[in-house]
Amino acid sequence: MWAALSGETLVGESAVNGALDALQKMPRHLREYLGPQLSNRLVAQGQTEAAMLVLNGIERTSPKPDINFEFAEATLNAELGNTEEATEALTEIATQNADISTKAVIDLIENHVAQGDSPSPETVSLVGALAVEHKGGAMGPDLRRAHALARMMGHEFGEAFKIINDIETRDGAEAAEDVRSQLVMAVLEQADDFEVISWSIQERLASPGRISTAAALQLAHKTFEMGFLGETKRLMQAAQTVIPTDEKRLLNARLALAEALPKRAEAELMGMETPVADRLRAQAKAMAGDHAGAARLLAELGERGLAETEAWLDGDLASLTASENEVLRRASTYLLPPEEGSESEAATDRVTEGMLARNRALLEGAAESRGVLGELLDLHSVTEPSS
C-alpha cells in the first residue's frame, strides 16, 4: 500500500491484494483519507477493478464521502469511459475552494479533449487564472498545458500558440513539442487552408523539434496539396526518422514528381508493392518517357483508360484496335500501316481505275482523316482556365 501511494507500480495480483488488505485493516478515518489517494494510484496503473473495490469499501462505511472521494470517483469514471459522469463531477469540484480543485480543473480539460468538445468559457477563464496564480509552483506546467488545450478546444489557435511559446520558455522544448503537436492536428482538422499555411510559417513549424514526426507528416501532406512545395520539403526534413516510413517515402515521391524528377521518385518507391506506389511509379515512367512501362502498370491496376492513353503516346496502335474508346479504336485502325501485299494491290488498282475514281477515293480519304483528327481533338480538348 505504501509503495503504491509513493508512486511505485504494483506488479502481480498478490501485490494489489496486499495493498487492499492493508487499507482495510486501518481505522475508518485513515481509510477515508488514504483510500481516494490509493484509488487514484491504482487507476493510473490501470488497476480499475481494484480502485473500484477501494471506493466501494469507503462508501459502505462512510455515508457522506468528502471531496477527495468525489474526485477519485470522477477519475475512475473517466478511466472507465463514463465521461458524462466524470465531467459533471469534475466541473462541480473545480468550482469549490479546495486543494483538489486545481487538479480537478486539469482533469476536466483533459476530459473535454478526450470527448472532443469545448469547455465552457468559465472553465477556460478559471484554468487561465490558475495558470497565472501557480506559474512558479509544482502545478504550473500541468496548468499551462491545460490552458493551451482549453484554448485549442475553443478554436482560439492564436492564444494557444502564445501559451505554448510560454511553455517552451518555462518548461522546455520537449513539453512544448507535445502540446504543440496536438494543436497542429487540431488546426489541420478545423482551420481553413489559409490559416494552416499561415500558422505553419508564422510559428516556424517546419523547424526541427517544433512538432512530432507524425504531426509534421500530416502538415506536409496538407501543404503539398496546397502547392507549397518549399514548406513541404522543410517539413519533410523536420520529420526525419532513422528508417523512413512508407508514408514519408510516398510523399517524397510526390514531391519529386512535382519537381519533374521522375528518377528520384522511382528511387523513393523501390521495394514498395502497393497500388498507391504503382500509380506514382506509372506517373514517373510516363514523365521519363517510358509510356510502355506506364501503360503496363496502369493496365495491371485496372486503369484501362489511362493505360490506353499511355499506349497511344507510346505509338502502340496495335493494342488500341480493341479499345472500348471508339475514337482511339478508329484512329488506331486508320493510322496502322497497311499489311504486306496491300501496297502493291493498291498500286495495281490505281493503274487500272480511272482518274475520276482516283480523285473520288482521295476526297473520301481526306474526309475520313479530318473526321478522325476532329474526334481526337475533341477527346483531348483544352479548357480555358477559370479566372
mmCIF file of C-alpha atoms in Angstrom:
data_model
loop_
_atom_site.group_PDB
_atom_site.id
_atom_site.type_symbol
_atom_site.label_atom_id
_atom_site.label_comp_id
_atom_site.label_asym_id
_atom_site.label_seq_id
_atom_site.Cartn_x
_atom_site.Cartn_y
_atom_site.Cartn_z
ATOM 1 C CA MET A 1 0.000 0.000 0.000
ATOM 2 C CA TRP A 2 2.749 2.457 0.936
ATOM 3 C CA ALA A 3 4.637 1.584 -2.236
ATOM 4 C CA ALA A 4 1.553 2.326 -4.345
ATOM 5 C CA LEU A 5 0.945 5.632 -2.541
ATOM 6 C CA SER A 6 4.542 6.673 -3.185
ATOM 7 C CA GLY A 7 4.109 6.089 -6.916
ATOM 8 C CA GLU A 8 5.612 2.620 -7.304
ATOM 9 C CA THR A 9 3.948 0.264 -9.781
ATOM 10 C CA LEU A 10 2.364 -2.795 -8.170
ATOM 11 C CA VAL A 11 3.351 -5.933 -10.071
ATOM 12 C CA GLY A 12 1.193 -9.018 -9.742
ATOM 13 C CA GLU A 13 -2.146 -9.799 -8.168
ATOM 14 C CA SER A 14 -0.626 -10.533 -4.750
ATOM 15 C CA ALA A 15 0.838 -7.021 -4.524
ATOM 16 C CA VAL A 16 -2.508 -5.418 -5.364
ATOM 17 C CA ASN A 17 -4.371 -7.641 -2.898
ATOM 18 C CA GLY A 18 -1.769 -6.826 -0.234
ATOM 19 C CA ALA A 19 -2.406 -3.089 -0.704
ATOM 20 C CA LEU A 20 -6.174 -3.584 -0.429
ATOM 21 C CA ASP A 21 -5.828 -5.742 2.710
ATOM 22 C CA ALA A 22 -3.564 -3.183 4.366
ATOM 23 C CA LEU A 23 -6.085 -0.413 3.724
ATOM 24 C CA GLN A 24 -8.965 -2.439 5.126
ATOM 25 C CA LYS A 25 -7.080 -3.054 8.372
ATOM 26 C CA MET A 26 -6.721 0.662 9.057
ATOM 27 C CA PRO A 27 -9.140 2.750 11.145
ATOM 28 C CA ARG A 28 -12.039 4.324 9.279
ATOM 29 C CA HIS A 29 -10.669 7.881 9.297
ATOM 30 C CA LEU A 30 -7.393 6.663 7.735
ATOM 31 C CA ARG A 31 -9.283 4.626 5.134
ATOM 32 C CA GLU A 32 -11.279 7.726 4.223
ATOM 33 C CA TYR A 33 -8.091 9.805 3.966
ATOM 34 C CA LEU A 34 -5.779 7.335 2.197
ATOM 35 C CA GLY A 35 -8.401 5.392 0.187
ATOM 36 C CA PRO A 36 -9.041 8.037 -2.516
ATOM 37 C CA GLN A 37 -5.297 8.538 -2.970
ATOM 38 C CA LEU A 38 -4.764 4.792 -3.322
ATOM 39 C CA SER A 39 -7.660 4.607 -5.806
ATOM 40 C CA ASN A 40 -6.085 7.342 -7.955
ATOM 41 C CA ARG A 41 -2.740 5.499 -7.933
ATOM 42 C CA LEU A 42 -4.424 2.248 -8.935
ATOM 43 C CA VAL A 43 -6.306 3.957 -11.768
ATOM 44 C CA ALA A 44 -3.030 5.416 -13.038
ATOM 45 C CA GLN A 45 -1.651 1.861 -13.142
ATOM 46 C CA GLY A 46 -4.692 0.509 -14.975
ATOM 47 C CA GLN A 47 -5.971 -1.394 -11.929
ATOM 48 C CA THR A 48 -9.547 -0.119 -12.275
ATOM 49 C CA GLU A 49 -11.175 -3.124 -10.593
ATOM 50 C CA ALA A 50 -9.011 -2.718 -7.500
ATOM 51 C CA ALA A 51 -9.723 1.027 -7.450
ATOM 52 C CA MET A 52 -13.436 0.290 -7.571
ATOM 53 C CA LEU A 53 -13.113 -2.057 -4.589
ATOM 54 C CA VAL A 54 -11.342 0.684 -2.607
ATOM 55 C CA LEU A 55 -14.075 3.255 -3.290
ATOM 56 C CA ASN A 56 -16.896 0.772 -2.669
ATOM 57 C CA GLY A 57 -15.356 -0.098 0.706
ATOM 58 C CA ILE A 58 -15.198 3.583 1.717
ATOM 59 C CA GLU A 59 -18.754 4.236 0.543
ATOM 60 C CA ARG A 60 -20.129 1.366 2.650
ATOM 61 C CA THR A 61 -18.661 2.743 5.880
ATOM 62 C CA SER A 62 -18.866 6.484 5.195
ATOM 63 C CA PRO A 63 -22.361 7.836 4.430
ATOM 64 C CA LYS A 64 -21.004 11.283 3.400
ATOM 65 C CA PRO A 65 -17.725 10.909 1.494
ATOM 66 C CA ASP A 66 -15.630 14.085 1.189
ATOM 67 C CA ILE A 67 -14.446 15.938 -1.919
ATOM 68 C CA ASN A 68 -11.337 13.738 -2.272
ATOM 69 C CA PHE A 69 -13.604 10.711 -2.616
ATOM 70 C CA GLU A 70 -15.679 12.509 -5.255
ATOM 71 C CA PHE A 71 -12.523 13.355 -7.176
ATOM 72 C CA ALA A 72 -11.298 9.747 -7.035
ATOM 73 C CA GLU A 73 -14.707 8.559 -8.237
ATOM 74 C CA ALA A 74 -14.616 11.025 -11.134
ATOM 75 C CA THR A 75 -11.092 9.872 -12.059
ATOM 76 C CA LEU A 76 -12.274 6.249 -12.086
ATOM 77 C CA ASN A 77 -15.322 7.117 -14.214
ATOM 78 C CA ALA A 78 -13.118 8.908 -16.734
ATOM 79 C CA GLU A 79 -10.874 5.849 -16.988
ATOM 80 C CA LEU A 80 -13.896 3.558 -17.420
ATOM 81 C CA GLY A 81 -15.288 5.729 -20.209
ATOM 82 C CA ASN A 82 -18.150 7.228 -18.201
ATOM 83 C CA THR A 83 -17.241 10.672 -19.498
ATOM 84 C CA GLU A 84 -20.518 12.452 -18.765
ATOM 85 C CA GLU A 85 -20.463 11.453 -15.096
ATOM 86 C CA ALA A 86 -16.786 12.333 -14.819
ATOM 87 C CA THR A 87 -17.246 15.749 -16.468
ATOM 88 C CA GLU A 88 -20.203 16.627 -14.258
ATOM 89 C CA ALA A 89 -18.348 15.686 -11.072
ATOM 90 C CA LEU A 90 -15.105 17.421 -12.075
ATOM 91 C CA THR A 91 -16.985 20.598 -13.003
ATOM 92 C CA GLU A 92 -18.555 20.657 -9.562
ATOM 93 C CA ILE A 93 -15.247 20.019 -7.776
ATOM 94 C CA ALA A 94 -13.397 22.627 -9.876
ATOM 95 C CA THR A 95 -15.658 25.417 -8.620
ATOM 96 C CA GLN A 96 -15.067 24.612 -4.943
ATOM 97 C CA ASN A 97 -12.413 26.170 -2.749
ATOM 98 C CA ALA A 98 -10.389 23.037 -2.021
ATOM 99 C CA ASP A 99 -6.836 21.831 -2.551
ATOM 100 C CA ILE A 100 -8.001 19.189 -5.019
ATOM 101 C CA SER A 101 -9.910 21.723 -7.140
ATOM 102 C CA THR A 102 -6.810 22.710 -9.140
ATOM 103 C CA LYS A 103 -6.175 19.085 -10.116
ATOM 104 C CA ALA A 104 -9.866 18.748 -10.962
ATOM 105 C CA VAL A 105 -9.613 21.648 -13.430
ATOM 106 C CA ILE A 106 -6.671 19.970 -15.184
ATOM 107 C CA ASP A 107 -8.503 16.653 -15.399
ATOM 108 C CA LEU A 108 -11.650 18.417 -16.583
ATOM 109 C CA ILE A 109 -9.779 19.911 -19.553
ATOM 110 C CA GLU A 110 -8.280 16.512 -20.392
ATOM 111 C CA ASN A 111 -11.781 15.065 -20.259
ATOM 112 C CA HIS A 112 -13.055 17.671 -22.717
ATOM 113 C CA VAL A 113 -10.155 16.896 -25.063
ATOM 114 C CA ALA A 114 -10.967 13.182 -24.878
ATOM 115 C CA GLN A 115 -14.612 13.884 -25.706
ATOM 116 C CA GLY A 116 -13.751 16.364 -28.447
ATOM 117 C CA ASP A 117 -15.946 19.175 -27.110
ATOM 118 C CA SER A 118 -15.147 22.688 -25.935
ATOM 119 C CA PRO A 119 -15.029 23.601 -22.226
ATOM 120 C CA SER A 120 -17.235 26.425 -21.034
ATOM 121 C CA PRO A 121 -15.862 29.995 -21.107
ATOM 122 C CA GLU A 122 -15.923 29.950 -17.288
ATOM 123 C CA THR A 123 -13.709 26.851 -17.237
ATOM 124 C CA VAL A 124 -11.276 28.402 -19.727
ATOM 125 C CA SER A 125 -11.062 31.585 -17.646
ATOM 126 C CA LEU A 126 -10.584 29.550 -14.477
ATOM 127 C CA VAL A 127 -7.714 27.446 -15.838
ATOM 128 C CA GLY A 128 -6.092 30.605 -17.210
ATOM 129 C CA ALA A 129 -6.289 32.321 -13.821
ATOM 130 C CA LEU A 130 -4.920 29.258 -12.042
ATOM 131 C CA ALA A 131 -2.043 29.024 -14.553
ATOM 132 C CA VAL A 132 -1.046 32.595 -13.648
ATOM 133 C CA GLU A 133 -1.511 32.002 -9.926
ATOM 134 C CA HIS A 134 0.584 28.819 -9.885
ATOM 135 C CA LYS A 135 3.078 29.758 -12.640
ATOM 136 C CA GLY A 136 6.046 29.209 -10.334
ATOM 137 C CA GLY A 137 4.625 26.222 -8.435
ATOM 138 C CA ALA A 138 4.623 22.478 -8.922
ATOM 139 C CA MET A 139 1.259 22.588 -10.705
ATOM 140 C CA GLY A 140 2.444 25.284 -13.130
ATOM 141 C CA PRO A 141 3.465 23.009 -16.062
ATOM 142 C CA ASP A 142 0.227 20.988 -15.944
ATOM 143 C CA LEU A 143 -1.887 24.146 -15.702
ATOM 144 C CA ARG A 144 -0.118 25.794 -18.638
ATOM 145 C CA ARG A 145 -0.644 22.681 -20.720
ATOM 146 C CA ALA A 146 -4.319 22.506 -19.722
ATOM 147 C CA HIS A 147 -4.743 26.203 -20.548
ATOM 148 C CA ALA A 148 -3.285 25.705 -24.042
ATOM 149 C CA LEU A 149 -5.544 22.703 -24.656
ATOM 150 C CA ALA A 150 -8.586 24.605 -23.421
ATOM 151 C CA ARG A 151 -7.876 27.415 -25.889
ATOM 152 C CA MET A 152 -7.328 24.817 -28.615
ATOM 153 C CA MET A 153 -10.701 23.176 -27.962
ATOM 154 C CA GLY A 154 -12.314 26.612 -28.201
ATOM 155 C CA HIS A 155 -10.638 27.142 -31.616
ATOM 156 C CA GLU A 156 -8.589 30.011 -30.182
ATOM 157 C CA PHE A 157 -5.485 28.867 -32.020
ATOM 158 C CA GLY A 158 -3.589 32.140 -31.745
ATOM 159 C CA GLU A 159 -3.905 32.226 -27.953
ATOM 160 C CA ALA A 160 -2.979 28.553 -27.769
ATOM 161 C CA PHE A 161 0.246 29.113 -29.738
ATOM 162 C CA LYS A 162 1.159 32.016 -27.417
ATOM 163 C CA ILE A 163 0.696 29.815 -24.345
ATOM 164 C CA ILE A 164 2.810 27.068 -25.932
ATOM 165 C CA ASN A 165 5.618 29.533 -26.538
ATOM 166 C CA ASP A 166 5.449 30.359 -22.818
ATOM 167 C CA ILE A 167 5.551 26.626 -22.061
ATOM 168 C CA GLU A 168 8.725 26.336 -24.151
ATOM 169 C CA THR A 169 10.339 29.179 -22.196
ATOM 170 C CA ARG A 170 9.344 27.881 -18.761
ATOM 171 C CA ASP A 171 9.109 24.093 -19.137
ATOM 172 C CA GLY A 172 11.405 23.244 -22.038
ATOM 173 C CA ALA A 173 11.164 22.356 -25.729
ATOM 174 C CA GLU A 174 10.014 18.775 -25.144
ATOM 175 C CA ALA A 175 6.953 19.826 -23.134
ATOM 176 C CA ALA A 176 6.104 22.425 -25.770
ATOM 177 C CA GLU A 177 6.528 19.966 -28.658
ATOM 178 C CA ASP A 178 3.957 17.566 -27.207
ATOM 179 C CA VAL A 179 1.137 20.083 -26.817
ATOM 180 C CA ARG A 180 2.105 21.972 -30.000
ATOM 181 C CA SER A 181 1.737 18.735 -31.963
ATOM 182 C CA GLN A 182 -1.783 18.299 -30.580
ATOM 183 C CA LEU A 183 -2.575 21.862 -31.573
ATOM 184 C CA VAL A 184 -1.268 21.334 -35.128
ATOM 185 C CA MET A 185 -3.523 18.289 -35.560
ATOM 186 C CA ALA A 186 -6.497 20.371 -34.373
ATOM 187 C CA VAL A 187 -5.592 23.166 -36.811
ATOM 188 C CA LEU A 188 -5.439 20.658 -39.675
ATOM 189 C CA GLU A 189 -8.884 19.323 -38.801
ATOM 190 C CA GLN A 190 -10.687 22.582 -38.106
ATOM 191 C CA ALA A 191 -8.927 25.537 -39.765
ATOM 192 C CA ASP A 192 -9.127 26.644 -43.395
ATOM 193 C CA ASP A 193 -6.217 26.391 -45.824
ATOM 194 C CA PHE A 194 -5.079 29.982 -45.347
ATOM 195 C CA GLU A 195 -4.868 29.542 -41.568
ATOM 196 C CA VAL A 196 -2.948 26.283 -41.931
ATOM 197 C CA ILE A 197 -0.181 27.763 -44.069
ATOM 198 C CA SER A 198 -0.151 30.986 -42.016
ATOM 199 C CA TRP A 199 0.436 29.156 -38.729
ATOM 200 C CA SER A 200 2.971 26.843 -40.362
ATOM 201 C CA ILE A 201 5.116 29.779 -41.474
ATOM 202 C CA GLN A 202 4.446 32.123 -38.554
ATOM 203 C CA GLU A 203 5.175 29.517 -35.871
ATOM 204 C CA ARG A 204 8.135 28.005 -37.777
ATOM 205 C CA LEU A 205 6.543 24.571 -37.585
ATOM 206 C CA ALA A 206 8.974 23.214 -40.195
ATOM 207 C CA SER A 207 11.938 23.835 -37.882
ATOM 208 C CA PRO A 208 13.397 20.680 -36.254
ATOM 209 C CA GLY A 209 11.992 19.850 -32.825
ATOM 210 C CA ARG A 210 8.919 22.064 -33.091
ATOM 211 C CA ILE A 211 6.372 19.283 -33.645
ATOM 212 C CA SER A 212 6.360 15.487 -33.630
ATOM 213 C CA THR A 213 7.206 13.424 -36.708
ATOM 214 C CA ALA A 214 3.583 12.309 -37.101
ATOM 215 C CA ALA A 215 2.281 15.895 -36.941
ATOM 216 C CA ALA A 216 4.981 17.103 -39.368
ATOM 217 C CA LEU A 217 3.985 14.433 -41.908
ATOM 218 C CA GLN A 218 0.296 15.318 -41.654
ATOM 219 C CA LEU A 219 1.086 19.001 -42.086
ATOM 220 C CA ALA A 220 3.398 18.203 -45.010
ATOM 221 C CA HIS A 221 0.569 16.348 -46.776
ATOM 222 C CA LYS A 222 -1.630 19.417 -46.393
ATOM 223 C CA THR A 223 0.960 21.931 -47.600
ATOM 224 C CA PHE A 224 1.741 19.678 -50.573
ATOM 225 C CA GLU A 225 -1.939 19.562 -51.553
ATOM 226 C CA MET A 226 -1.993 23.365 -51.334
ATOM 227 C CA GLY A 227 1.028 23.648 -53.644
ATOM 228 C CA PHE A 228 3.582 24.961 -51.123
ATOM 229 C CA LEU A 229 6.436 22.670 -52.155
ATOM 230 C CA GLY A 230 9.149 24.572 -50.277
ATOM 231 C CA GLU A 231 7.309 24.380 -46.966
ATOM 232 C CA THR A 232 6.540 20.705 -47.628
ATOM 233 C CA LYS A 233 10.239 19.935 -48.172
ATOM 234 C CA ARG A 234 11.192 21.711 -44.946
ATOM 235 C CA LEU A 235 8.528 19.779 -43.038
ATOM 236 C CA MET A 236 9.808 16.516 -44.504
ATOM 237 C CA GLN A 237 13.309 17.372 -43.304
ATOM 238 C CA ALA A 238 11.900 18.138 -39.839
ATOM 239 C CA ALA A 239 10.203 14.716 -39.846
ATOM 240 C CA GLN A 240 13.478 12.811 -40.228
ATOM 241 C CA THR A 241 13.413 9.243 -38.895
ATOM 242 C CA VAL A 242 16.110 6.592 -38.703
ATOM 243 C CA ILE A 243 14.123 4.300 -41.039
ATOM 244 C CA PRO A 244 11.864 6.231 -43.471
ATOM 245 C CA THR A 245 8.250 5.119 -43.245
ATOM 246 C CA ASP A 246 6.213 4.183 -46.318
ATOM 247 C CA GLU A 247 4.075 7.287 -45.765
ATOM 248 C CA LYS A 248 7.121 9.514 -45.900
ATOM 249 C CA ARG A 249 8.565 7.764 -48.954
ATOM 250 C CA LEU A 250 5.266 8.180 -50.823
ATOM 251 C CA LEU A 251 5.202 11.890 -50.063
ATOM 252 C CA ASN A 252 8.856 12.222 -51.111
ATOM 253 C CA ALA A 253 7.935 10.544 -54.402
ATOM 254 C CA ARG A 254 5.077 13.004 -54.922
ATOM 255 C CA LEU A 255 7.448 15.870 -54.211
ATOM 256 C CA ALA A 256 9.922 14.520 -56.766
ATOM 257 C CA LEU A 257 7.180 14.256 -59.403
ATOM 258 C CA ALA A 258 6.036 17.811 -58.652
ATOM 259 C CA GLU A 259 9.608 18.955 -59.279
ATOM 260 C CA ALA A 260 9.807 16.906 -62.528
ATOM 261 C CA LEU A 261 12.342 14.434 -61.107
ATOM 262 C CA PRO A 262 10.901 11.049 -62.163
ATOM 263 C CA LYS A 263 14.049 9.015 -61.485
ATOM 264 C CA ARG A 264 14.204 10.282 -57.904
ATOM 265 C CA ALA A 265 10.531 9.403 -57.492
ATOM 266 C CA GLU A 266 11.167 5.841 -58.682
ATOM 267 C CA ALA A 267 14.107 5.565 -56.294
ATOM 268 C CA GLU A 268 11.854 6.536 -53.367
ATOM 269 C CA LEU A 269 9.358 3.855 -54.394
ATOM 270 C CA MET A 270 11.843 0.985 -54.687
ATOM 271 C CA GLY A 271 10.614 -2.124 -52.891
ATOM 272 C CA MET A 272 7.104 -0.772 -52.341
ATOM 273 C CA GLU A 273 4.460 -3.007 -53.913
ATOM 274 C CA THR A 274 1.162 -1.237 -53.277
ATOM 275 C CA PRO A 275 -1.460 0.215 -55.638
ATOM 276 C CA VAL A 276 -0.625 3.754 -54.494
ATOM 277 C CA ALA A 277 3.089 3.199 -55.135
ATOM 278 C CA ASP A 278 2.373 1.656 -58.553
ATOM 279 C CA ARG A 279 0.263 4.663 -59.586
ATOM 280 C CA LEU A 280 3.081 7.012 -58.647
ATOM 281 C CA ARG A 281 5.562 4.716 -60.380
ATOM 282 C CA ALA A 282 3.422 4.855 -63.536
ATOM 283 C CA GLN A 283 3.432 8.675 -63.385
ATOM 284 C CA ALA A 284 7.205 8.631 -63.026
ATOM 285 C CA LYS A 285 7.641 6.326 -66.019
ATOM 286 C CA ALA A 286 5.328 8.464 -68.142
ATOM 287 C CA MET A 287 7.215 11.618 -67.140
ATOM 288 C CA ALA A 288 10.516 9.935 -68.047
ATOM 289 C CA GLY A 289 9.139 8.950 -71.468
ATOM 290 C CA ASP A 290 8.623 5.259 -70.713
ATOM 291 C CA HIS A 291 4.994 5.242 -71.828
ATOM 292 C CA ALA A 292 5.017 1.489 -72.448
ATOM 293 C CA GLY A 293 6.036 0.798 -68.850
ATOM 294 C CA ALA A 294 3.422 3.253 -67.587
ATOM 295 C CA ALA A 295 0.748 1.589 -69.726
ATOM 296 C CA ARG A 296 1.664 -1.831 -68.362
ATOM 297 C CA LEU A 297 1.454 -0.698 -64.728
ATOM 298 C CA LEU A 298 -1.835 1.135 -65.254
ATOM 299 C CA ALA A 299 -3.345 -1.875 -67.017
ATOM 300 C CA GLU A 300 -2.376 -4.079 -64.037
ATOM 301 C CA LEU A 301 -4.117 -1.578 -61.744
ATOM 302 C CA GLY A 302 -7.293 -1.765 -63.841
ATOM 303 C CA GLU A 303 -6.890 1.832 -65.049
ATOM 304 C CA ARG A 304 -7.748 0.932 -68.635
ATOM 305 C CA GLY A 305 -8.459 4.448 -69.872
ATOM 306 C CA LEU A 306 -5.159 5.842 -68.564
ATOM 307 C CA ALA A 307 -3.310 2.766 -69.827
ATOM 308 C CA GLU A 308 -4.683 3.296 -73.355
ATOM 309 C CA THR A 309 -3.635 6.945 -73.246
ATOM 310 C CA GLU A 310 -0.072 5.893 -72.418
ATOM 311 C CA ALA A 311 -0.181 3.232 -75.156
ATOM 312 C CA TRP A 312 -1.250 5.937 -77.625
ATOM 313 C CA LEU A 313 1.649 8.164 -76.543
ATOM 314 C CA ASP A 314 3.976 5.180 -76.981
ATOM 315 C CA GLY A 315 2.693 4.634 -80.514
ATOM 316 C CA ASP A 316 1.359 1.157 -79.689
ATOM 317 C CA LEU A 317 -1.523 1.355 -82.160
ATOM 318 C CA ALA A 318 -1.985 -2.402 -82.423
ATOM 319 C CA SER A 319 -3.043 -2.668 -78.765
ATOM 320 C CA LEU A 320 -5.705 0.017 -79.269
ATOM 321 C CA THR A 321 -7.609 -1.677 -82.115
ATOM 322 C CA ALA A 322 -9.743 -3.438 -79.483
ATOM 323 C CA SER A 323 -10.162 -0.362 -77.268
ATOM 324 C CA GLU A 324 -13.550 0.402 -75.716
ATOM 325 C CA ASN A 325 -12.901 4.044 -76.626
ATOM 326 C CA GLU A 326 -14.393 4.376 -80.106
ATOM 327 C CA VAL A 327 -12.235 7.377 -81.006
ATOM 328 C CA LEU A 328 -8.960 5.631 -80.157
ATOM 329 C CA ARG A 329 -10.138 2.439 -81.836
ATOM 330 C CA ARG A 330 -10.965 4.232 -85.105
ATOM 331 C CA ALA A 331 -7.801 6.336 -85.021
ATOM 332 C CA SER A 332 -5.505 3.378 -84.368
ATOM 333 C CA THR A 333 -7.177 1.332 -87.120
ATOM 334 C CA TYR A 334 -6.894 4.211 -89.555
ATOM 335 C CA LEU A 335 -3.273 5.023 -88.722
ATOM 336 C CA LEU A 336 -1.956 1.458 -88.678
ATOM 337 C CA PRO A 337 0.367 0.822 -91.656
ATOM 338 C CA PRO A 338 -1.104 -1.464 -94.349
ATOM 339 C CA GLU A 339 -0.333 -5.129 -94.230
ATOM 340 C CA GLU A 340 2.211 -6.693 -96.608
ATOM 341 C CA GLY A 341 0.880 -7.047 -100.142
ATOM 342 C CA SER A 342 -1.750 -4.380 -99.737
ATOM 343 C CA GLU A 343 0.538 -1.628 -101.132
ATOM 344 C CA SER A 344 1.169 -3.489 -104.412
ATOM 345 C CA GLU A 345 -2.537 -4.232 -104.752
ATOM 346 C CA ALA A 346 -3.338 -0.546 -104.172
ATOM 347 C CA ALA A 347 -0.771 0.425 -106.878
ATOM 348 C CA THR A 348 -2.378 -2.002 -109.379
ATOM 349 C CA ASP A 349 -5.798 -0.560 -108.602
ATOM 350 C CA ARG A 350 -4.555 2.968 -109.209
ATOM 351 C CA VAL A 351 -3.280 1.918 -112.661
ATOM 352 C CA THR A 352 -6.490 0.197 -113.677
ATOM 353 C CA GLU A 353 -9.007 2.669 -112.226
ATOM 354 C CA GLY A 354 -9.866 5.906 -113.936
ATOM 355 C CA MET A 355 -8.857 9.436 -112.965
ATOM 356 C CA LEU A 356 -12.334 10.269 -111.636
ATOM 357 C CA ALA A 357 -12.393 7.221 -109.376
ATOM 358 C CA ARG A 358 -8.939 8.004 -108.016
ATOM 359 C CA ASN A 359 -9.936 11.578 -107.196
ATOM 360 C CA ARG A 360 -13.111 10.384 -105.502
ATOM 361 C CA ALA A 361 -11.055 7.986 -103.349
ATOM 362 C CA LEU A 362 -8.676 10.798 -102.389
ATOM 363 C CA LEU A 363 -11.560 13.018 -101.308
ATOM 364 C CA GLU A 364 -13.135 10.235 -99.285
ATOM 365 C CA GLY A 365 -9.797 9.533 -97.618
ATOM 366 C CA ALA A 366 -9.303 13.206 -96.783
ATOM 367 C CA ALA A 367 -12.789 13.410 -95.272
ATOM 368 C CA GLU A 368 -12.127 10.349 -93.139
ATOM 369 C CA SER A 369 -8.791 11.813 -91.997
ATOM 370 C CA ARG A 370 -10.443 15.071 -90.977
ATOM 371 C CA GLY A 371 -13.107 13.154 -89.123
ATOM 372 C CA VAL A 372 -10.578 11.082 -87.170
ATOM 373 C CA LEU A 373 -8.455 14.115 -86.343
ATOM 374 C CA GLY A 374 -11.519 16.087 -85.258
ATOM 375 C CA GLU A 375 -12.566 13.305 -82.888
ATOM 376 C CA LEU A 376 -9.060 13.180 -81.423
ATOM 377 C CA LEU A 377 -9.063 16.937 -80.850
ATOM 378 C CA ASP A 378 -12.471 16.738 -79.162
ATOM 379 C CA LEU A 379 -11.241 13.877 -76.991
ATOM 380 C CA HIS A 380 -8.262 15.916 -75.775
ATOM 381 C CA SER A 381 -9.821 19.373 -75.835
ATOM 382 C CA VAL A 382 -8.143 22.116 -73.836
ATOM 383 C CA THR A 383 -10.399 24.074 -71.490
ATOM 384 C CA GLU A 384 -9.893 27.735 -70.725
ATOM 385 C CA PRO A 385 -8.529 28.344 -67.189
ATOM 386 C CA SER A 386 -11.064 29.739 -64.762
ATOM 387 C CA SER A 387 -10.476 33.352 -63.754
#
